[in-house]
Structure formats: structure tokens, C-alpha cells
CSV table of C-alpha atoms in Angstrom, one decimal:
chain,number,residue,atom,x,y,z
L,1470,UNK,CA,37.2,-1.8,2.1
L,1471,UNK,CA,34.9,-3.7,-0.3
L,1472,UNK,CA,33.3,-2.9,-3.9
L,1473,UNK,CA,29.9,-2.4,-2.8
L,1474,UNK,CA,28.6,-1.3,0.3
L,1475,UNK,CA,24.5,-2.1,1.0
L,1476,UNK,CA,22.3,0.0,3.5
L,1477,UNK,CA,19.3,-1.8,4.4
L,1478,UNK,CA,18.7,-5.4,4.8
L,1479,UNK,CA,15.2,-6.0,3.4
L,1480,UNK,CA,13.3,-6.7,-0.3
L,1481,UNK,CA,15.6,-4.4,-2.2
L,1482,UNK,CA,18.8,-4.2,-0.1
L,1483,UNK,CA,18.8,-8.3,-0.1
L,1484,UNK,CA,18.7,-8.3,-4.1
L,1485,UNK,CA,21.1,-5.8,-4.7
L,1486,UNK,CA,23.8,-7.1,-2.9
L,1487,UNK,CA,22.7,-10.8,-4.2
L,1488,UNK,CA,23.6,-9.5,-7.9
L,1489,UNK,CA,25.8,-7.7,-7.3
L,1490,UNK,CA,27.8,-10.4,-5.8
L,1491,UNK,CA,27.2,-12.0,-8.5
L,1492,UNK,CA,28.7,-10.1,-10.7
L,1493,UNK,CA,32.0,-10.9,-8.3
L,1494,UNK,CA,32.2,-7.6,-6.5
L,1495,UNK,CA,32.4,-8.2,-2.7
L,1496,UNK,CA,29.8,-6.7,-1.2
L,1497,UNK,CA,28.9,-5.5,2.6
L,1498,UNK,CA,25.3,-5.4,3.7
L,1499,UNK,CA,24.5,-3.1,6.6
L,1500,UNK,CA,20.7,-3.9,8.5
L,1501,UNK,CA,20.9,-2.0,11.5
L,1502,UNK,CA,18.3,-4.7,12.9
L,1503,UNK,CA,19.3,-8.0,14.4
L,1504,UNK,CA,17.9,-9.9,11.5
L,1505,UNK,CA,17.2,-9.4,7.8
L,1506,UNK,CA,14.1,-8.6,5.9
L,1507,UNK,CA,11.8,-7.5,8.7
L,1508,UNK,CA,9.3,-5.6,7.0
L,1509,UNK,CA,9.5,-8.5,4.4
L,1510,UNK,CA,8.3,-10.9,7.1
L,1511,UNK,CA,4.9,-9.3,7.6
L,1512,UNK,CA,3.9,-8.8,4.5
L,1513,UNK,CA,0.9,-10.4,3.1
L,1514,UNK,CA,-0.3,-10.5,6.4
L,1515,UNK,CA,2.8,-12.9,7.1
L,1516,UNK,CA,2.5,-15.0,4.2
L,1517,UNK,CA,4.6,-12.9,1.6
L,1518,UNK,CA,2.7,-11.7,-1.4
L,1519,UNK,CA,6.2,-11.6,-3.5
L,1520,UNK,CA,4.9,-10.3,-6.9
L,1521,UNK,CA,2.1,-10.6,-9.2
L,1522,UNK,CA,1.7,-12.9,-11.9
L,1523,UNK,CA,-0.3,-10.4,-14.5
L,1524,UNK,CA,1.7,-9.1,-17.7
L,1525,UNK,CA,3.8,-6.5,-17.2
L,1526,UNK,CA,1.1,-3.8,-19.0
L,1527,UNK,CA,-1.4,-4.7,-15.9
L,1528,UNK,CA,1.2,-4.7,-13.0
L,1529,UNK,CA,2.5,-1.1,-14.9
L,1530,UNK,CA,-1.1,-0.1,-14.5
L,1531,UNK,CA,-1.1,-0.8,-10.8
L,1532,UNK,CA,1.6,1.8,-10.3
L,1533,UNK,CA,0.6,5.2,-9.0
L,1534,UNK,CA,3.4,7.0,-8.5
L,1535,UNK,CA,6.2,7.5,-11.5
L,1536,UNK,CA,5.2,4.7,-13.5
L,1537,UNK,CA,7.4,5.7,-16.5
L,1538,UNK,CA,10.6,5.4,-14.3
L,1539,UNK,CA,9.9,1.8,-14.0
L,1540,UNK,CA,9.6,0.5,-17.4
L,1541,UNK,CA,13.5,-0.3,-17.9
L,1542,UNK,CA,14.1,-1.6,-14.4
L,1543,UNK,CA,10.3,-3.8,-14.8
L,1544,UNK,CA,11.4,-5.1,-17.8
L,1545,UNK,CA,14.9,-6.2,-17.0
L,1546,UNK,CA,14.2,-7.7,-14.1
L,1547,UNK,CA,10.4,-9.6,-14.5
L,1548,UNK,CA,7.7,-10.9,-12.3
L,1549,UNK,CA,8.2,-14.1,-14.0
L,1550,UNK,CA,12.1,-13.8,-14.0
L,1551,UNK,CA,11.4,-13.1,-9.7
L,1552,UNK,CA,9.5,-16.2,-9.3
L,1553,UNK,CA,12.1,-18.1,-11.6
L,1554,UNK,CA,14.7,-16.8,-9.5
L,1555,UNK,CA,13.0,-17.6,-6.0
L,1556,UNK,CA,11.9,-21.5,-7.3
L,1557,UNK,CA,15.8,-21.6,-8.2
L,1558,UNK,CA,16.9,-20.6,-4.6
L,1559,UNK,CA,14.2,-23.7,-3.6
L,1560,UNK,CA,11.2,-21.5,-2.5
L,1561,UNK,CA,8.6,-23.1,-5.0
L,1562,UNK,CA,5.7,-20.1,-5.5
L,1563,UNK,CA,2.2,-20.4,-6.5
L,1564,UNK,CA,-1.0,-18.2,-8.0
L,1565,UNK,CA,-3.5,-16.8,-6.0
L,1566,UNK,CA,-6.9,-15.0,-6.7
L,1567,UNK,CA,-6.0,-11.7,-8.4
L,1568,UNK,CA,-2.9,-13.2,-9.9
L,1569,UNK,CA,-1.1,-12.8,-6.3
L,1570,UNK,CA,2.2,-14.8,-6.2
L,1571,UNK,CA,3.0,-16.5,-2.6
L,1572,UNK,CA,6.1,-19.2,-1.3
L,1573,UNK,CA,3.6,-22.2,-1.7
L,1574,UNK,CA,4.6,-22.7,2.5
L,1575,UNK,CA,2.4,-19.6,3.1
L,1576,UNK,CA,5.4,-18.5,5.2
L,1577,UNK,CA,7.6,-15.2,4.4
L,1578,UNK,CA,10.0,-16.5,6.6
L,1579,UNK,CA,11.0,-19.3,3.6
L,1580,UNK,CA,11.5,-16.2,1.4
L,1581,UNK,CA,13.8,-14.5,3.5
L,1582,UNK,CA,15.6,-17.6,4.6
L,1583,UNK,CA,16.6,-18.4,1.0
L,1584,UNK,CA,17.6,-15.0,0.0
L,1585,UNK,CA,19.8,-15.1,3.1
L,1586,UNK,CA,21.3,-18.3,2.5
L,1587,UNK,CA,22.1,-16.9,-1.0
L,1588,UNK,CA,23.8,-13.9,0.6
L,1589,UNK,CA,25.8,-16.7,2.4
L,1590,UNK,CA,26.7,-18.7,-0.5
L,1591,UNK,CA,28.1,-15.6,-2.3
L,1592,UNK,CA,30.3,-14.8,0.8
L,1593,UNK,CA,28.1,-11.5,1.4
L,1594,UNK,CA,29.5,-9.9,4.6
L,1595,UNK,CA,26.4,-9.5,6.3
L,1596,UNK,CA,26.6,-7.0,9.2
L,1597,UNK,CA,23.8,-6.8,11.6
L,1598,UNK,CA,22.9,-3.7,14.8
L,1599,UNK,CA,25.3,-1.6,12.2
L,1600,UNK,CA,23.6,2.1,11.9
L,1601,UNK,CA,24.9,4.4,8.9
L,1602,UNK,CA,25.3,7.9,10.4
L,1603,UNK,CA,26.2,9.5,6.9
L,1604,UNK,CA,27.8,9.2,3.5
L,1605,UNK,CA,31.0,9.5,2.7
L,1606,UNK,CA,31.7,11.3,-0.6
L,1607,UNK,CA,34.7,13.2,-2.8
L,1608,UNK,CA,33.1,17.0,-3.3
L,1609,UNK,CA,35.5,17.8,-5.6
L,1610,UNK,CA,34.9,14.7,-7.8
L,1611,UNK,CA,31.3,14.6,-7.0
L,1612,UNK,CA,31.9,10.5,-6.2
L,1613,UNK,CA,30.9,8.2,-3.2
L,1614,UNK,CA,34.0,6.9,-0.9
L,1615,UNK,CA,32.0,5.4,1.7
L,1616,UNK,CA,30.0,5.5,4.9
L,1617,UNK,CA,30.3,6.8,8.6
L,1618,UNK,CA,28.4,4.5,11.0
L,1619,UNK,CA,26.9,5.6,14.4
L,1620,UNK,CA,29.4,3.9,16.6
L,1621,UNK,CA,32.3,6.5,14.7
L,1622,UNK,CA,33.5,3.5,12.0
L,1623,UNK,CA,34.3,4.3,8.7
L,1624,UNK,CA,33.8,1.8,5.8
L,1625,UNK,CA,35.0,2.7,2.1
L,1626,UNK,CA,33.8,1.4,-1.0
L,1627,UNK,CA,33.9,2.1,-4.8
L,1628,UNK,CA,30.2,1.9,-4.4
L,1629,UNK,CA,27.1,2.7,-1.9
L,1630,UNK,CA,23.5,1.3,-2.8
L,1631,UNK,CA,20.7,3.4,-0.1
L,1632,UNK,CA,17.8,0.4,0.4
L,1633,UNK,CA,16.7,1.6,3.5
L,1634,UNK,CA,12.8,1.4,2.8
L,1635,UNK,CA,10.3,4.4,3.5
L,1636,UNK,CA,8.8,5.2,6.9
L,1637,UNK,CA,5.9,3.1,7.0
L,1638,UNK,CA,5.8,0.6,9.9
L,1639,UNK,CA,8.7,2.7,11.6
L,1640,UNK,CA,8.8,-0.6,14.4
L,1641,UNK,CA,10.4,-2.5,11.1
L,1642,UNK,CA,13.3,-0.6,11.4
L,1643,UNK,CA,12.3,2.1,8.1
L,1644,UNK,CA,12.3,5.5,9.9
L,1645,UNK,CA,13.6,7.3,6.9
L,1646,UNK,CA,17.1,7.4,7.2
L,1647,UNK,CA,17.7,7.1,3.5
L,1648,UNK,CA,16.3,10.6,2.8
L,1649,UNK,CA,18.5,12.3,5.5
L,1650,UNK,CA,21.4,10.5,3.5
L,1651,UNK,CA,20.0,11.6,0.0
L,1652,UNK,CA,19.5,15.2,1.2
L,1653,UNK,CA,23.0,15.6,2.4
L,1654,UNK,CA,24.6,14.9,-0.9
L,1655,UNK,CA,22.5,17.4,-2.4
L,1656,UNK,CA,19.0,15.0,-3.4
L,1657,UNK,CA,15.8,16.3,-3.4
L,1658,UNK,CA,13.5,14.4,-1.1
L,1659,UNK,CA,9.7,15.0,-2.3
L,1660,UNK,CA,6.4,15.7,0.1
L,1661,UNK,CA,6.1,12.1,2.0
L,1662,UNK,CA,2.3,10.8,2.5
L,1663,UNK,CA,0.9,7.7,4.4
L,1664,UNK,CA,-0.2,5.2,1.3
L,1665,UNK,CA,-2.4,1.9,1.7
L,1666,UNK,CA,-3.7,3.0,4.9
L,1667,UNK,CA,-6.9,3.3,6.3
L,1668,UNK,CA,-8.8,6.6,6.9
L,1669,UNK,CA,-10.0,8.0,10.1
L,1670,UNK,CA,-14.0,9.1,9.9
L,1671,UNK,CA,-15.5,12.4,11.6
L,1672,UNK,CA,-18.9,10.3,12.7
L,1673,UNK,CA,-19.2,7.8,15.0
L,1674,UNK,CA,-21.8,5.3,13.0
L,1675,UNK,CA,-18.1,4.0,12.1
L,1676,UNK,CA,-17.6,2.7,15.4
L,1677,UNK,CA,-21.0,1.6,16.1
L,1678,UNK,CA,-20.3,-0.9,13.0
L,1679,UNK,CA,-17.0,-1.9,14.4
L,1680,UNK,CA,-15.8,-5.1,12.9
L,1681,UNK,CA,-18.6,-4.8,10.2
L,1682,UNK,CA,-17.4,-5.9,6.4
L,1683,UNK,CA,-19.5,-5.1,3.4
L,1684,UNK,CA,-18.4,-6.5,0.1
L,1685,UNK,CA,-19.4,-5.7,-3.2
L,1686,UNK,CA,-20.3,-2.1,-2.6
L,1687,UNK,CA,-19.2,1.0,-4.7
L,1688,UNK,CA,-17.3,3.5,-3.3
L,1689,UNK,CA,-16.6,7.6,-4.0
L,1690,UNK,CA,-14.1,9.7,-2.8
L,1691,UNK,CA,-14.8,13.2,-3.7
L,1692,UNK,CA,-12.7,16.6,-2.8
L,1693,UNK,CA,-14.9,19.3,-3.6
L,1694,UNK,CA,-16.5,18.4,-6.5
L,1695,UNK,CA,-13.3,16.1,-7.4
L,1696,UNK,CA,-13.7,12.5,-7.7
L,1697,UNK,CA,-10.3,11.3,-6.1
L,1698,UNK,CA,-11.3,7.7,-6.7
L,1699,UNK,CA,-13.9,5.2,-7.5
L,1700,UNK,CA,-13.6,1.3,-7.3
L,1701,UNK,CA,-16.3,-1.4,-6.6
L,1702,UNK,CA,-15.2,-4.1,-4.0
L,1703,UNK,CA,-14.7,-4.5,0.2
L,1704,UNK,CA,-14.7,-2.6,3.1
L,1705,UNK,CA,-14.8,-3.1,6.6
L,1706,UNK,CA,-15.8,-0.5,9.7
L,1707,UNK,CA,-13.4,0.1,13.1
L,1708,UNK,CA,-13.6,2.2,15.8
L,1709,UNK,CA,-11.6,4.7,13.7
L,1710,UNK,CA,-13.4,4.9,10.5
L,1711,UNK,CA,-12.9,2.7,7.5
L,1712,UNK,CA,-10.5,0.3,6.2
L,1713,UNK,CA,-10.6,-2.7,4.0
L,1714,UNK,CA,-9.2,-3.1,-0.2
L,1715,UNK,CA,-11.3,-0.2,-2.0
L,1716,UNK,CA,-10.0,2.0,1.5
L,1717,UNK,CA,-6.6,1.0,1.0
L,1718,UNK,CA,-6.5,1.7,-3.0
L,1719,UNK,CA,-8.4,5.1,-2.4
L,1720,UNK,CA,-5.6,6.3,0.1
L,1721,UNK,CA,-2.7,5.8,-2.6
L,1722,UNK,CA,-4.7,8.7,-5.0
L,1723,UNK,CA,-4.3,11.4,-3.0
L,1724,UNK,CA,-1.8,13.8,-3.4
L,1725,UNK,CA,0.7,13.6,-0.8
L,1726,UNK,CA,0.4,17.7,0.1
L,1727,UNK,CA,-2.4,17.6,2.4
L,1728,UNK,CA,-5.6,19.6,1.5
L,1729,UNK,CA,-8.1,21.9,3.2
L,1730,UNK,CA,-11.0,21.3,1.4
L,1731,UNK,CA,-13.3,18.9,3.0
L,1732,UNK,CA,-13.4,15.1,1.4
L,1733,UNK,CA,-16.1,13.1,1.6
L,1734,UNK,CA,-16.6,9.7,1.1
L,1735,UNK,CA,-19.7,8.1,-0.9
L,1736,UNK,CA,-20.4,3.9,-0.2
L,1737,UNK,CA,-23.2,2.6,-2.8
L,1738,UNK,CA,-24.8,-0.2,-0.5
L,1739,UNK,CA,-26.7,-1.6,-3.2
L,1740,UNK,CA,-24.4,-0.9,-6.5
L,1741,UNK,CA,-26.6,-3.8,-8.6
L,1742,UNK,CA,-29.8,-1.5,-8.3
L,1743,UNK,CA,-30.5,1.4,-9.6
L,1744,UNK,CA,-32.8,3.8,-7.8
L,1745,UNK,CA,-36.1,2.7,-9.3
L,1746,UNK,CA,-35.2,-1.3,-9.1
L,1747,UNK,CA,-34.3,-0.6,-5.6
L,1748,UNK,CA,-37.5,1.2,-5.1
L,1749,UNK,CA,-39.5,-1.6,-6.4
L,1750,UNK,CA,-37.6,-3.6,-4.2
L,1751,UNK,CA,-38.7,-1.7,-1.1
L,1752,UNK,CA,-42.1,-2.0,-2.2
L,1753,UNK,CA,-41.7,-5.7,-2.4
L,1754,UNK,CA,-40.4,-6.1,0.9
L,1755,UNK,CA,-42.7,-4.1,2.4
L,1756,UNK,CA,-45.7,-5.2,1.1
L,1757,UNK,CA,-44.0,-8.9,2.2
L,1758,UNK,CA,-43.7,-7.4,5.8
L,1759,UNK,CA,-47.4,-5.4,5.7
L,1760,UNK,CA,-48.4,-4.1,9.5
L,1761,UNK,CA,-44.8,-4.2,10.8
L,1762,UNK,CA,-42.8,-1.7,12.2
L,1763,UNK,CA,-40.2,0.4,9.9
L,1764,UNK,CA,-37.6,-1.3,12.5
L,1765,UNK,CA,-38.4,-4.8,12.0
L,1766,UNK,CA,-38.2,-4.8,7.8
L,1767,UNK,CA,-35.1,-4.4,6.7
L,1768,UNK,CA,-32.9,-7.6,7.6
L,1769,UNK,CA,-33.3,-9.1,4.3
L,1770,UNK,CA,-31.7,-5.8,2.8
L,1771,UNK,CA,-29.0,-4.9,5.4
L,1772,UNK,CA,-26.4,-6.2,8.3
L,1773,UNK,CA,-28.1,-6.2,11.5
L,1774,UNK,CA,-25.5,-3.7,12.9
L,1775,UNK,CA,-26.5,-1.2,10.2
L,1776,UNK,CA,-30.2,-1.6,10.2
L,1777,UNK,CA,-29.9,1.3,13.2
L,1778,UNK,CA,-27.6,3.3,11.5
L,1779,UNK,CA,-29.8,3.6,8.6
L,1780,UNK,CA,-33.2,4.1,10.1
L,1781,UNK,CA,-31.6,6.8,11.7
L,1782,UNK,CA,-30.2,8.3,8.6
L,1783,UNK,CA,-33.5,8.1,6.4
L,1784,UNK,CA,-35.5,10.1,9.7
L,1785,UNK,CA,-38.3,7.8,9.4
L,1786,UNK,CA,-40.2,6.8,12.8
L,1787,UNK,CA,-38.6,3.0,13.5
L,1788,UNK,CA,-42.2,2.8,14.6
L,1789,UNK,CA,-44.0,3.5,12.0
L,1790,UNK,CA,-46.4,0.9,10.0
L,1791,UNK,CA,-44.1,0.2,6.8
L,1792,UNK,CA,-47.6,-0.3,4.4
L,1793,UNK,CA,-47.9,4.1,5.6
L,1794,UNK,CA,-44.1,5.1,4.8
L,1795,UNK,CA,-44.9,7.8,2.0
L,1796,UNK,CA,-43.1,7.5,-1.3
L,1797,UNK,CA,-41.3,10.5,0.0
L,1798,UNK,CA,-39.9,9.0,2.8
L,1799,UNK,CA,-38.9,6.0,0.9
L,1800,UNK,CA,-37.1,8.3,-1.8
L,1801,UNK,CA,-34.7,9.6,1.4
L,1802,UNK,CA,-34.5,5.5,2.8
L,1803,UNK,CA,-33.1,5.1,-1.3
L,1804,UNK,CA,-30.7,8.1,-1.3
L,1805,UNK,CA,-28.9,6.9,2.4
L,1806,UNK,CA,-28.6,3.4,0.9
L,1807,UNK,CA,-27.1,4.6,-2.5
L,1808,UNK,CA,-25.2,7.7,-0.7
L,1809,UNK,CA,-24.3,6.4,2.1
L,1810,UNK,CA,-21.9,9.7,3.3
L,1811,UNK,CA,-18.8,9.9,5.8
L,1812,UNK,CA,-17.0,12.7,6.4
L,1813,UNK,CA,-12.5,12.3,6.2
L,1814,UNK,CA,-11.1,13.0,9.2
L,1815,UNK,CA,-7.3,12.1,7.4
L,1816,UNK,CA,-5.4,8.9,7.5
L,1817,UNK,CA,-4.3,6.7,10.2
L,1818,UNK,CA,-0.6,7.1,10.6
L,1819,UNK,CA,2.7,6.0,9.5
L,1820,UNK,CA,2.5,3.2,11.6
L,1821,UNK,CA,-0.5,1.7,9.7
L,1822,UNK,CA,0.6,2.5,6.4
L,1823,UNK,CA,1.7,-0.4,4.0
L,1824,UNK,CA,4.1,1.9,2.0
L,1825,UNK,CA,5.1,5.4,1.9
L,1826,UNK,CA,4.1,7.9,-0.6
L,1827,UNK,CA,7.0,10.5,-1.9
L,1828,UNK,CA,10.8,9.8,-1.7
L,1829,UNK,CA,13.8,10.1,-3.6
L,1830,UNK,CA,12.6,12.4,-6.7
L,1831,UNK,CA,13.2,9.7,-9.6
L,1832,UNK,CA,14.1,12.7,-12.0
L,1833,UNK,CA,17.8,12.4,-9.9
L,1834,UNK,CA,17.8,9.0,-11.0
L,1835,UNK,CA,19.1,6.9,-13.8
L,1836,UNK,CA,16.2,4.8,-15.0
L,1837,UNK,CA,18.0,2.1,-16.3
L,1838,UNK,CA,20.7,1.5,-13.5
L,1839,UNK,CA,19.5,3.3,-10.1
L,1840,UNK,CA,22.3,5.3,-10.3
L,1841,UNK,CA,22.2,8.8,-8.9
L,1842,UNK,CA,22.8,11.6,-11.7
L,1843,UNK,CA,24.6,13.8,-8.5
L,1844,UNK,CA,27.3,11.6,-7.2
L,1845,UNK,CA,28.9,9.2,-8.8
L,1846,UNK,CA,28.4,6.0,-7.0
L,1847,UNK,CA,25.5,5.9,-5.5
L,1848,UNK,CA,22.3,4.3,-6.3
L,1849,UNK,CA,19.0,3.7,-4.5
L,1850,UNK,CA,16.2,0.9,-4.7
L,1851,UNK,CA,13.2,0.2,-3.0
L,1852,UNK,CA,10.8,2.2,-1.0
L,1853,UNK,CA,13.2,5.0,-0.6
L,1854,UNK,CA,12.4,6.3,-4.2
L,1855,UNK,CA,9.5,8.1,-5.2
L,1856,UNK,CA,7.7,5.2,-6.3
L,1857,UNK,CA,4.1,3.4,-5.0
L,1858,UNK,CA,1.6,1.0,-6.3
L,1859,UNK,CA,-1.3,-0.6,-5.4
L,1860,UNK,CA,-2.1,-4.2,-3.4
L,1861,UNK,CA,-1.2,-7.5,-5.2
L,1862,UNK,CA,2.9,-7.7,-4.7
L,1863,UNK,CA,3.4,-4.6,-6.9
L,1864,UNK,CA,5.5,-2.8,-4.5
L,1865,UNK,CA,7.6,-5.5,-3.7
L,1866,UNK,CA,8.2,-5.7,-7.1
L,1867,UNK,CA,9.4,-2.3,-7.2
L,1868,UNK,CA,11.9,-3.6,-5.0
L,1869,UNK,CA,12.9,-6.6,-6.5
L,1870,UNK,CA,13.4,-4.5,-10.0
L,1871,UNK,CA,15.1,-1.2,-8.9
L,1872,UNK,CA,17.3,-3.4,-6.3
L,1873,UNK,CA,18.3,-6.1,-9.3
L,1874,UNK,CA,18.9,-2.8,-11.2
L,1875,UNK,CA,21.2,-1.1,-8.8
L,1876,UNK,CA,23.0,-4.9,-8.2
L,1877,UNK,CA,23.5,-5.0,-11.6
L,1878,UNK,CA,25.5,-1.6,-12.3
L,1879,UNK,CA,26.9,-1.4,-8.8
């Protein structure tokens, strides 16, 4: 028997019960791996992109996904008042470019080990290879009691707080347990959706220009005649199709019900020129490069392993003189280099994805303390909810915020 009983062991799950105990309520954490926070551990490409250090308009901004629901939990629980909280635990933080907040170690593994010593400090009974099987709950009274674990043990508790992440990078342990135990006590689970992922491409120029990164290019993503998404910054080609920042941001604007209609994506090679200055450019070059061949002029303007790609594309003869490419020609060289097309093949899966889009439906939710408006009780934070943002530490702020909420009411 304790006061609060916490499923999941990672960003959320570790702050909840850390307030919670807090408070003075004696709390059981359940991770079901052998250790705590691994999803946590690879974020920021292992170095732990905590929050963002941008006011709280901006980071609000970079949500995509219920934004509303998150102004009471954002604002009780800060960016600033996270990195005041880790630099109290000893993990000093600093600023990086885009107002990114990492430990100043460069090592998620100081981020986790403070938090867990935390849990220590406070007596947290910290259970690890424990698997929650199902709730426990009073029908009649509509109330939590509990939960059943996989190995047939019961554990009771005025209080149940579901952290168990989305189903993004499964191998972490988050395989979506949280909305099994959400539907069974009568929650609705929305349509779930692949989010900061890469996309997979129907041509194969993509994997000719594997390992290829452009930057400062401007990107389309159209649905018909939709725009989905447009953004000016990096992306890099795989064998697959695309990935790379303004990839990664697109992904998290689609709905999450997949679509028949055929999207296409649009990459502006040249987003400084317009079609004339680029023209004039041409000219210059190939006025520079008089009596060569088409195939040998553009190195100044391209990546060598695009030049191919491209020549291909505009349909003009690699061979050809470039002082007797026709104005014509040089008009369909322009529109490939401005309108450079690929054609969605869908996302790259789970596995890949950063976070998952759809959860929880926040509507079930109290705003203010994560409780659920069904059964008394219970309370969810994290990834679990219906709730996404973009890059930058904004969904691990998400965490931080809804799991400090649900610690605090708990």
C-alpha cells in the first residue's frame, strides 16, 4: 500500500513521483526496464536537450498538438523553474544555439543520475523489471484502488499517475501500454501518428544523394493543392528518402489519419534567387565557362553528387556546348533548381520517430492537475497524452510540466 503509485520511469514519471514525494506522500515508481529514464538517455542525440530557454509565448508556439491544454501546467511549472530545479539537484545547464538548454557535461546520463538520486533522497520505492498488467479501480465509486502487475501482484494506492511514454522508439521500453490502461477505464485513445520522423521518397535520386546535406534551402509540403508546411532551413538525403530539421518539423503537421491523396514535396535549392537573378546567374556562369560541356559547369552552383541528378532533371544533353543551351532550356534547368519535386512515399516508422502523435484525448483531462475527469485518481503526464511539439526540448517540457502537475495534485 502507498499514497501514490507511478507507471513509467522516464522524463514525466521521474518528476511526478519527485513532487509528489515531496509533498510527503510515499510514493512507488514502477519502470518495467532495468534502469530509469531510457528514452531520456538518448535524447539530444545523447546529450539531453532538457528544455528551451525562449519565453513561454515562443515555446507555446512550438506546440502542435493541444496547445491550450498546456498553458496552466506550462506556467506552473517553467522552463526557467526546470533548469532552477536541475542546477539545485547539481546538474548546472547551459544555452545553446536556438535557445536549447543542455547539462553543461553534454551527458543525459548526469540528468537522469540526479533525478534518481533525488528519488533516493525522498525514500521513493523505486521498483525495476515490474510490468503493470491493468488498473485497479472501484466501478461503483468511479475511483482508482490500484494496479495488477504481470507476475499476478497486486499493489493498492489512493492514487495511480500513467507516465508510460508514447510508442516511439518501442526498444526504450514505450510500446503503448498506457493507452490499453486508459481505454479500459473508459478513456478515449485518439488516431496515433509517427511525429519528428523522417519520410520515405518514391524516387531513387534520394539514394543516389545518400549522405548528402543541403542547408539553407526552402521547403513545401503540399497535399493536393494544400500547403501542409513550409520552413526554410536543413536537410539531408538517405537511402530512404529525406530527413534532416525542416523534414522532422514537416512530419509533426500532418494529421495523424493517413490520406490518399498524393503529397509532394517541393525543395527551393536556391531560396536567395528569384527566377530572373538566378537566370542572370546562369548566364554568368556560363559565359565564365564558354565552349564547355553542360556537365562540366555547374560545380560552382551545386553538390557534386547532385550535379547528375539535375542534368538529368532539366533534359538537357550533358554534352552540349553551354554558350548553345537555348533560353528555353535554361528556363526548365531554373524550374528543377527552384522546384526541386519528390514524391511521399509515408514516414519511416515508429521506431524512428522522436515522439508520437495522438494519445490520451486531453478533453478527459483536468488542465490544471492531470487528473482524469472519469476516475477519480488517476492522472497522466507525458507522451501518453495527446500532446506534441516541435525540436528544441519542447516535448520534454511537456513532460516535465504535466508530470510536476500530476506530482503536485497526486
Amino acid at each position: 500500500m502507498a499514497d501514490v503509485i507511478v507507471i513509467g520511469g522516464g522524463a514525466a514519471g521521474m518528476i511526478a513521483a519527485i513532487t509528489s514525494a515531496r509533498r510527503g506522500r510515499s510514493v512507488i515508481l514502477l519502470e518495467k526496464n532495468e534502469k530509469l529514464g531510457k528514452k531520456l538517455f538518448i535524447t539530444g542525440k545523447g546529450r539531453c536537450n532538457v528544455t528551451n530557454a525562449s519565453d513561454m509565448e515562443e515555446i507555446l508556439n512550438q506546440v502542435i498538438t493541444n496547445k491550450r491544454f498546456l498553458y496552466s501546467s506550462f506556467y506552473g511549472f517553467t522552463n526557467y523553474d526546470m533548469m532552477d530545479f536541475l542546477e539545485s539537484l547539481g546538474c548546472p545547464v547551459k544555452v545553446e544555439r536556438g535557445n536549447r538548454v543542455f547539462p553543461t557535461s553534454d551527458k543525459s546520463s548526469d540528468v537522469i543520475s540526479v533525478l534518481s538520486k533525488e528519488l533516493h533522497r525522498l525514500h521513493v520505492e523505486v521498483e525495476f523489471h515490474k510490468e503493470v498488467k491493468e488498473l485497479l479501480f472501484d466501478a461503483e465509486k468511479q475511483e482508482i484502488t490500484g494496479v495488477k502487475l504481470t507476475n499476478g501482484k497486486s499493489l493498492f494506492a489512493q492514487s495511480v499517475v500513467i507516465a508510460t511514454g508514447g510508442i516511439s522508439y518501442p526498444q526504450t521500453g514505450s510500446t503503448g501500454d498506457g493507452y490499453d490502461f486508459a481505454k479500459q477505464v473508459g478513456h478515449t485513445v485518439t488516431d496515433l501518428a509517427p511525429a519528428l520522423v523522417p519520410m520515405n521518397m518514391k524516387e531513387e535520386d534520394c539514394k543516389k544523394m545518400q549522405g548528402l546535406s543541403l542547408r539553407n534551402i526552402g521547403f513545401l509540403v503540399k497535399r493536393g493543392k494544400k500547403v501542409l508546411y513550409e520552413d526554410f532551413g536543413e536537410l539531408l538525403f538517405t537511402h530512404f528518402g529525406i530527413s534532416g530539421p525542416v523534414v522532422l518539423s514537416a512530419s509533426s503537421h500532418f494529421p495523424a489519419k493517413p490520406s490518399k491523396e498524393e503529397t509532394i514535396v517541393e525543395i527551393d535549392l536556391k531560396p536567395a534567387l528569384s527566377e530572373e537573378q538566378l537566370d542572370a546567374r546562369l548566364l554568368r556562369d556560363f559565359e565564365a565557362y564558354r565552349g564547355r560541356q553542360f556537365k562540366n559547369c555547374l560545380d560552382k552552383l551545386l553538390p557534386a553528387k547532385m550535379i547528375p541528378i539535375i542534368i538529368e532533371r532539366s533534359q538537357i544533353d550533358p554534352q552540349k556546348k553551354v554558350n548553345v543551351i537555348t533560353k528555353e532550356e535554361r528556363r526548365n534547368l531554373i524550374h528543377e533548381l527552384k522546384h526541386f519535386t519528390l514524391h511521399m512515399n509515408g514516414f519511416r516508422s515508429f521506431k524512428e520517430a522522436i515522439v508520437t502523435k495522438g494519445g490520451v484525448a486531453v478533453k478527459e483531462i483536468n488542465p490544471s492537475t492531470m487528473e482524469s475527469k472519469k476516475i477519480k485518481g488517476l492522472y497522466f503526464a507525458g507522451e501518453v497524452l495527446d500532446l506534441d511539439a516541435l525540436t528544441g526540448g519542447y516535448n520534454l517540457q511537456i513532460a516535465w510540466s504535466t508530470g510536476y502537475a500530476a506530482g503536485s495534485h497526486c
